[in-house]
mmCIF file of C-alpha atoms in Angstrom:
data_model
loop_
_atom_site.group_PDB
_atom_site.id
_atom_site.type_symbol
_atom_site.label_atom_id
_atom_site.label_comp_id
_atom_site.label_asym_id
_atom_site.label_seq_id
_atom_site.Cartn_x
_atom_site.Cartn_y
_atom_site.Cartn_z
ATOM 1 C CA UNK A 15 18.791 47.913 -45.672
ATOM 2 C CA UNK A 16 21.082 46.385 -42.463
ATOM 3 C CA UNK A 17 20.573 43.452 -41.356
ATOM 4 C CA UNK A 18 20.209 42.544 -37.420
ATOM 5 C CA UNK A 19 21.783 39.400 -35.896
ATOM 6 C CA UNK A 20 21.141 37.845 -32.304
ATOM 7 C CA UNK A 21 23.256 34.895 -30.415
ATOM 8 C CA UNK A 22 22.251 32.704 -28.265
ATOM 9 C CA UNK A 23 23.738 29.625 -26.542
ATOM 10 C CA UNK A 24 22.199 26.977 -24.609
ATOM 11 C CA UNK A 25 24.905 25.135 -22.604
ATOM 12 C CA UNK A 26 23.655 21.858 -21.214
ATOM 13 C CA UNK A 27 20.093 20.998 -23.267
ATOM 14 C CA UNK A 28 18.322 18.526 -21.272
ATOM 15 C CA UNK A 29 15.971 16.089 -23.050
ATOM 16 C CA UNK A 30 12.583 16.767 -22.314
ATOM 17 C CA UNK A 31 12.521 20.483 -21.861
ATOM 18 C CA UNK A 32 11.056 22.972 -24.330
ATOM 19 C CA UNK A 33 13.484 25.975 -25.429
ATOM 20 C CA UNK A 34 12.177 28.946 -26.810
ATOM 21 C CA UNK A 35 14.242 31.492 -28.816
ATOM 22 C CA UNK A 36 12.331 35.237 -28.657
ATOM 23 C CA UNK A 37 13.227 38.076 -30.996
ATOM 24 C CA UNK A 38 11.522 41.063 -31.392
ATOM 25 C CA UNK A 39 11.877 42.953 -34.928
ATOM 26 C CA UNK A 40 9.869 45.745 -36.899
ATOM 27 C CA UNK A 41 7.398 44.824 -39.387
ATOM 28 C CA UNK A 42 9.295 46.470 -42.168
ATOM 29 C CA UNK A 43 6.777 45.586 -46.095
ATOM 30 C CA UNK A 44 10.784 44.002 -47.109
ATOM 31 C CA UNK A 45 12.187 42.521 -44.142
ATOM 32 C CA UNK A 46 12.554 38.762 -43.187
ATOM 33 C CA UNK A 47 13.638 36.942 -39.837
ATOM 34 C CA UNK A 48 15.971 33.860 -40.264
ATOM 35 C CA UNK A 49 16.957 31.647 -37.317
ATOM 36 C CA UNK A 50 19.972 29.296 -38.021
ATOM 37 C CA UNK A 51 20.674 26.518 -35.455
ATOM 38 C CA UNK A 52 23.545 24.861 -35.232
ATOM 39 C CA UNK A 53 24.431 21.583 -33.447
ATOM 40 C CA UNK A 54 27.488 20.193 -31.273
ATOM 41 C CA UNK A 55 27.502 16.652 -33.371
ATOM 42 C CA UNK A 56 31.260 16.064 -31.611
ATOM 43 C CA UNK A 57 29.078 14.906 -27.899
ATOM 44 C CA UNK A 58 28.621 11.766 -26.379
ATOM 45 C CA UNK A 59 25.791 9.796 -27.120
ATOM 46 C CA UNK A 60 24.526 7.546 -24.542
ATOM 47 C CA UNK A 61 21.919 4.622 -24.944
ATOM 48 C CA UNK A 62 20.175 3.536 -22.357
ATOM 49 C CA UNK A 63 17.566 0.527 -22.762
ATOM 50 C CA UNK A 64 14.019 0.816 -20.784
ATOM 51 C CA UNK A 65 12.282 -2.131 -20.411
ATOM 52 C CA UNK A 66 8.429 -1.005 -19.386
ATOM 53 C CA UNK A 67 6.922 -4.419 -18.297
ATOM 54 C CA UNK A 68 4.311 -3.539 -15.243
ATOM 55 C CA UNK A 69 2.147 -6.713 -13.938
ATOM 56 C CA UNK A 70 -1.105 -7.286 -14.948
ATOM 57 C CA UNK A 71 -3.858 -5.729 -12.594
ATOM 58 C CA UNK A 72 -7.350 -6.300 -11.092
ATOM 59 C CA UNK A 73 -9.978 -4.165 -9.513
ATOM 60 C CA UNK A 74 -13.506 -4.347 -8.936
ATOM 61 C CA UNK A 75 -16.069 -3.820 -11.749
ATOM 62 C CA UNK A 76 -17.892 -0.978 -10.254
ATOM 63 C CA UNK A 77 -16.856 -1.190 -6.691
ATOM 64 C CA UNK A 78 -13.887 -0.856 -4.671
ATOM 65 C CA UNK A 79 -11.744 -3.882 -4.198
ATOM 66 C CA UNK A 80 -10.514 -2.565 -1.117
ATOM 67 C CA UNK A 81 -14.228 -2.700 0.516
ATOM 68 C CA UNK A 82 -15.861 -5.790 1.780
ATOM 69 C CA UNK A 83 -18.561 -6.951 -1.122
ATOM 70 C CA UNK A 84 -21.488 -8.897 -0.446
ATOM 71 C CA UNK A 85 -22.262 -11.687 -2.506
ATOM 72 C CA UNK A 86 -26.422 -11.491 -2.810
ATOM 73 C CA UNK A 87 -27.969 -13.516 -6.462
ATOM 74 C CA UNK A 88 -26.063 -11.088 -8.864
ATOM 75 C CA UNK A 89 -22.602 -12.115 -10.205
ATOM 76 C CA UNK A 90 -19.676 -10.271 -8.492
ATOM 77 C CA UNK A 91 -16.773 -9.241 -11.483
ATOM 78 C CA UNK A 92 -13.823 -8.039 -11.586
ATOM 79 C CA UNK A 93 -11.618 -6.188 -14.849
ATOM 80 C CA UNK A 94 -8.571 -7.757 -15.365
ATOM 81 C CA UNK A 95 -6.143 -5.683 -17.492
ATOM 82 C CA UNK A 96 -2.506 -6.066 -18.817
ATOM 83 C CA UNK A 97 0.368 -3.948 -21.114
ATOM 84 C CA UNK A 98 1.544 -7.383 -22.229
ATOM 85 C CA UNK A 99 -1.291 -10.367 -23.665
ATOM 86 C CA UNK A 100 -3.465 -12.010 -20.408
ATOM 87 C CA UNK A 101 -1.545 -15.374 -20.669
ATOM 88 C CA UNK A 102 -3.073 -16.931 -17.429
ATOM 89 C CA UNK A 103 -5.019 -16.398 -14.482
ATOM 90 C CA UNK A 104 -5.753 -18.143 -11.108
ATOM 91 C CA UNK A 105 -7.924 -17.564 -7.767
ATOM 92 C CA UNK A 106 -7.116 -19.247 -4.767
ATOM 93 C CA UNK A 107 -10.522 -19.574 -2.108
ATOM 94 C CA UNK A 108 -10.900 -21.784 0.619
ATOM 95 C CA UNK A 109 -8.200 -23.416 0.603
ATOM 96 C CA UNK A 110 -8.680 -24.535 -3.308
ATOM 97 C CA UNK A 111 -6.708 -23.190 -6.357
ATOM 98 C CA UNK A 112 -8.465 -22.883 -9.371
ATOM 99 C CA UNK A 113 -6.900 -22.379 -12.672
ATOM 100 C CA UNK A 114 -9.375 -20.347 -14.440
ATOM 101 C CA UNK A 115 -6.902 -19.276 -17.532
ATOM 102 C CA UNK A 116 -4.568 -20.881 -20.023
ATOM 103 C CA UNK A 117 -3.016 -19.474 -22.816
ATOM 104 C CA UNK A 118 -5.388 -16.874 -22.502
ATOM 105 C CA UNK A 119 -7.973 -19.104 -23.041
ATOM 106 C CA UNK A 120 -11.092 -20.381 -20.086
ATOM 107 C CA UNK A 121 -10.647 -23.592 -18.876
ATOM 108 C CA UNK A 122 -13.838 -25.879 -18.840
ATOM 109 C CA UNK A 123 -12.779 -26.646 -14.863
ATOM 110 C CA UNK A 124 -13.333 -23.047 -13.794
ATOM 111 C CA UNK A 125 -16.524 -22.735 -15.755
ATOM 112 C CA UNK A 126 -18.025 -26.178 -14.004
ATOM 113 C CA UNK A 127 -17.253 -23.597 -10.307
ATOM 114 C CA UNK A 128 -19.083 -20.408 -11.891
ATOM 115 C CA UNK A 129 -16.488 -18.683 -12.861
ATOM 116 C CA UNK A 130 -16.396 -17.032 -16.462
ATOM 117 C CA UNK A 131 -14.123 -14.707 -17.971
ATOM 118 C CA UNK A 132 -15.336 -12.462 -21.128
ATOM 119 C CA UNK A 133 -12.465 -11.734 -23.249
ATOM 120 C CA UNK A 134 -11.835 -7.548 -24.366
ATOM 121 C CA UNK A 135 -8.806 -7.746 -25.962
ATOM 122 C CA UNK A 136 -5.636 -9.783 -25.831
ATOM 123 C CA UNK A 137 -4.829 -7.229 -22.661
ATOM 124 C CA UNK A 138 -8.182 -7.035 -20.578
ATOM 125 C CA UNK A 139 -11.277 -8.734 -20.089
ATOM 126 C CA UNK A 140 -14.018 -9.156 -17.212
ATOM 127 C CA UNK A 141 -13.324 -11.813 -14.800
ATOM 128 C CA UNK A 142 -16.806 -12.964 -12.882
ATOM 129 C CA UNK A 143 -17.559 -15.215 -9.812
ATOM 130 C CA UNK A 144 -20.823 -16.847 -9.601
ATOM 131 C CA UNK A 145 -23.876 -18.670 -7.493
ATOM 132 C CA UNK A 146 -22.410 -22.101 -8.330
ATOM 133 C CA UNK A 147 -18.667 -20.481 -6.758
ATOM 134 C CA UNK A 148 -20.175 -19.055 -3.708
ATOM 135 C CA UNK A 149 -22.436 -21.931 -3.286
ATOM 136 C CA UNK A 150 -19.249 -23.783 -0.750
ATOM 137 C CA UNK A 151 -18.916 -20.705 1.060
ATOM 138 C CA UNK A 152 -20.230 -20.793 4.635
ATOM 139 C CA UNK A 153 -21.623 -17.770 6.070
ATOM 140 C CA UNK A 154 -19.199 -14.981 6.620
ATOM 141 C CA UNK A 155 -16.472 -12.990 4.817
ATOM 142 C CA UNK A 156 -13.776 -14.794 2.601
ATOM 143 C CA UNK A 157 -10.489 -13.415 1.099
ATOM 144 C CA UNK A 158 -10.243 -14.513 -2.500
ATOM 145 C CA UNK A 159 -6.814 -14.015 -4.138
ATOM 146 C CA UNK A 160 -5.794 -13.471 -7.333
ATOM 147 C CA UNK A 161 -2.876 -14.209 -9.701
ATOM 148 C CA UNK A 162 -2.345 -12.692 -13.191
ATOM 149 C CA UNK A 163 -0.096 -13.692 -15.547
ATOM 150 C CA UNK A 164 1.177 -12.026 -19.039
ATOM 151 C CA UNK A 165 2.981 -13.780 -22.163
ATOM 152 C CA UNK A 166 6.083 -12.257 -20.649
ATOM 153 C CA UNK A 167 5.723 -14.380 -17.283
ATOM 154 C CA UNK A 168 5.384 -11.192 -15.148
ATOM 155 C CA UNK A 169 2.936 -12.133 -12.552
ATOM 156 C CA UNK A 170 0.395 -9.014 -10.783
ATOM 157 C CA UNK A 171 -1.735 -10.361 -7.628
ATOM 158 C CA UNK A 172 -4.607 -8.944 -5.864
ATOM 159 C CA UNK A 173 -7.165 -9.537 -3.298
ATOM 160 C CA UNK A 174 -11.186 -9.115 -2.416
ATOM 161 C CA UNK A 175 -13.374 -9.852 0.674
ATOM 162 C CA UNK A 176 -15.931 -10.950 -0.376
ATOM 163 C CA UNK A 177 -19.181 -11.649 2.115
ATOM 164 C CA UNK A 178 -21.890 -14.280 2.185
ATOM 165 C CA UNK A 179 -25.277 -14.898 3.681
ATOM 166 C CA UNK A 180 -25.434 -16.590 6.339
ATOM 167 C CA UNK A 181 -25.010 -18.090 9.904
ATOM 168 C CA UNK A 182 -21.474 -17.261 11.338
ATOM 169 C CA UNK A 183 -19.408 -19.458 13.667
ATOM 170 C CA UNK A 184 -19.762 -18.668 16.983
ATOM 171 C CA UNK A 185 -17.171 -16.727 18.709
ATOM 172 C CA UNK A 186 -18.374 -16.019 22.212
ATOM 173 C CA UNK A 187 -20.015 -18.735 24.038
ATOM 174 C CA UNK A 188 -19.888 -19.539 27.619
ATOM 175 C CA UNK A 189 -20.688 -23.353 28.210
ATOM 176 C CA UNK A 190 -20.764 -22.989 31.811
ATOM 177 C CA UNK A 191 -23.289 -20.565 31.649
ATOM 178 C CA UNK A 192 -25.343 -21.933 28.712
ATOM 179 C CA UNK A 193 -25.438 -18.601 26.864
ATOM 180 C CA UNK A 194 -23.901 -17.768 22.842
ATOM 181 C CA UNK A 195 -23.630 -15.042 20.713
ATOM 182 C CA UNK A 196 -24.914 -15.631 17.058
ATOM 183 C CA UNK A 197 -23.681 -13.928 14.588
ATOM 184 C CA UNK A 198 -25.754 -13.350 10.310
ATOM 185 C CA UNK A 199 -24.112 -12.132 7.188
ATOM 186 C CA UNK A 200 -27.308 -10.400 5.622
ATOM 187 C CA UNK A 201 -25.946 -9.223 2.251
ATOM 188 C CA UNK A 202 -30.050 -8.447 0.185
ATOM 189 C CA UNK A 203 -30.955 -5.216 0.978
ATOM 190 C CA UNK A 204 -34.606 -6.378 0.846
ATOM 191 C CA UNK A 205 -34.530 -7.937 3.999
ATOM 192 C CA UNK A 206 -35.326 -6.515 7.565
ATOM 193 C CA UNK A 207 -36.393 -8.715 9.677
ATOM 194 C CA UNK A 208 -33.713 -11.820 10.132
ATOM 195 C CA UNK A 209 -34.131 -14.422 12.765
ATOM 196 C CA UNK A 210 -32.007 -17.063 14.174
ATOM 197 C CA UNK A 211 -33.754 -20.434 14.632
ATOM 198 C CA UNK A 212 -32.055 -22.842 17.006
ATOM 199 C CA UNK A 213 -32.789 -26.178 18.144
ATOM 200 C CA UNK A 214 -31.384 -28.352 21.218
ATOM 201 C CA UNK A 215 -29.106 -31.341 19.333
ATOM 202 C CA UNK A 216 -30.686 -34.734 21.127
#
């Protein structure tokens, strides 16, 4: 019985790619198919290190961050996630900075403003903003920002408008004329008929 040989040669192997080696042979009761492989071990070697540290992230728990959110009775939270461990984390809202995490831990401060963070993992947990926070925000929408921090001191930011009920500042009034636009931030659902009640100041 002969035996039957076949040769191939890849050139330039590139990491990552998938090489198959096809060979068609009859289904003789005695026959066998061997594949031998042999390898260059005279190349260079080259070692690159990757470092794979992305910032820690936020987004809405259920909604889009992107989108205005109205604050009605219900908490508003947000998921908080990391590759390295959560180390810290702090909002930034009218014109206040609140450290809300340290050493991964919830500072009593932020919890006093309605702000509470329930812990996942080491990597993630739920980040959510209260009555007692909202309860300093005039009527309108807000930009809260955000700054994550990991163990590794890589810092990821984001941002949410956030609306609340309420009686806007005006922004077109005419003194000469007596007449001014007022504006409402209705975020319940359940209401329909709003009014504006005014008084003249003595």
């Amino acid at each position: 019985m002969g035996s039957v040989s076949k040769t191939g040669v890849i050139p330039t192997p590139e990491s990552g790619n998938l090489y198959t080696l096809t060979f068609k042979y009859s289904k003789t009761p005695n026959g066998y198919l061997g594949i031998t492989v042999q390898v260059d071990q005279d190349g260079e070697i080259h070692e690159d290190p990757f470092i794979f540290s992305p910032q820690p992230t936020i987004k809405g728990d259920g909604f889009d961050i992107n989108s205005v959110i109205g604050f009605n009775t219900d908490d508003i939270s947000f998921a908080v996630s990391s590759v390295q461990a959560l180390s810290g984390i702090s909002i930034k809202a009218n014109d206040e900075t609140i450290q809300v995490l340290s050493d991964g831990a919830l500072l009593p401060e932020a919890a006093a403003k309605g702000i509470s963070y329930t812990k996942t993992d080491d990597n993630s947990g739920k980040l959510s903003l209260g009555g007692t926070f909202f309860s300093t925000f005039a009527g309108g929408i807000h930009e809260v920002e955000f700054t994550m921090t990991d163990v590794a001191q890589a810092e990821g930011t984001g941002k949410a408008r956030i609306a609340t009920p309420g009686l806007t500042d005006l922004a077109v009034y005419d003194l000469w004329l007596n007449t001014a636009n007022f504006q409402v931030i209705v975020t319940d659902p359940a209401l329909t008929n709003v009014k504006v009640r005014y008084r003249e100041r003595e």
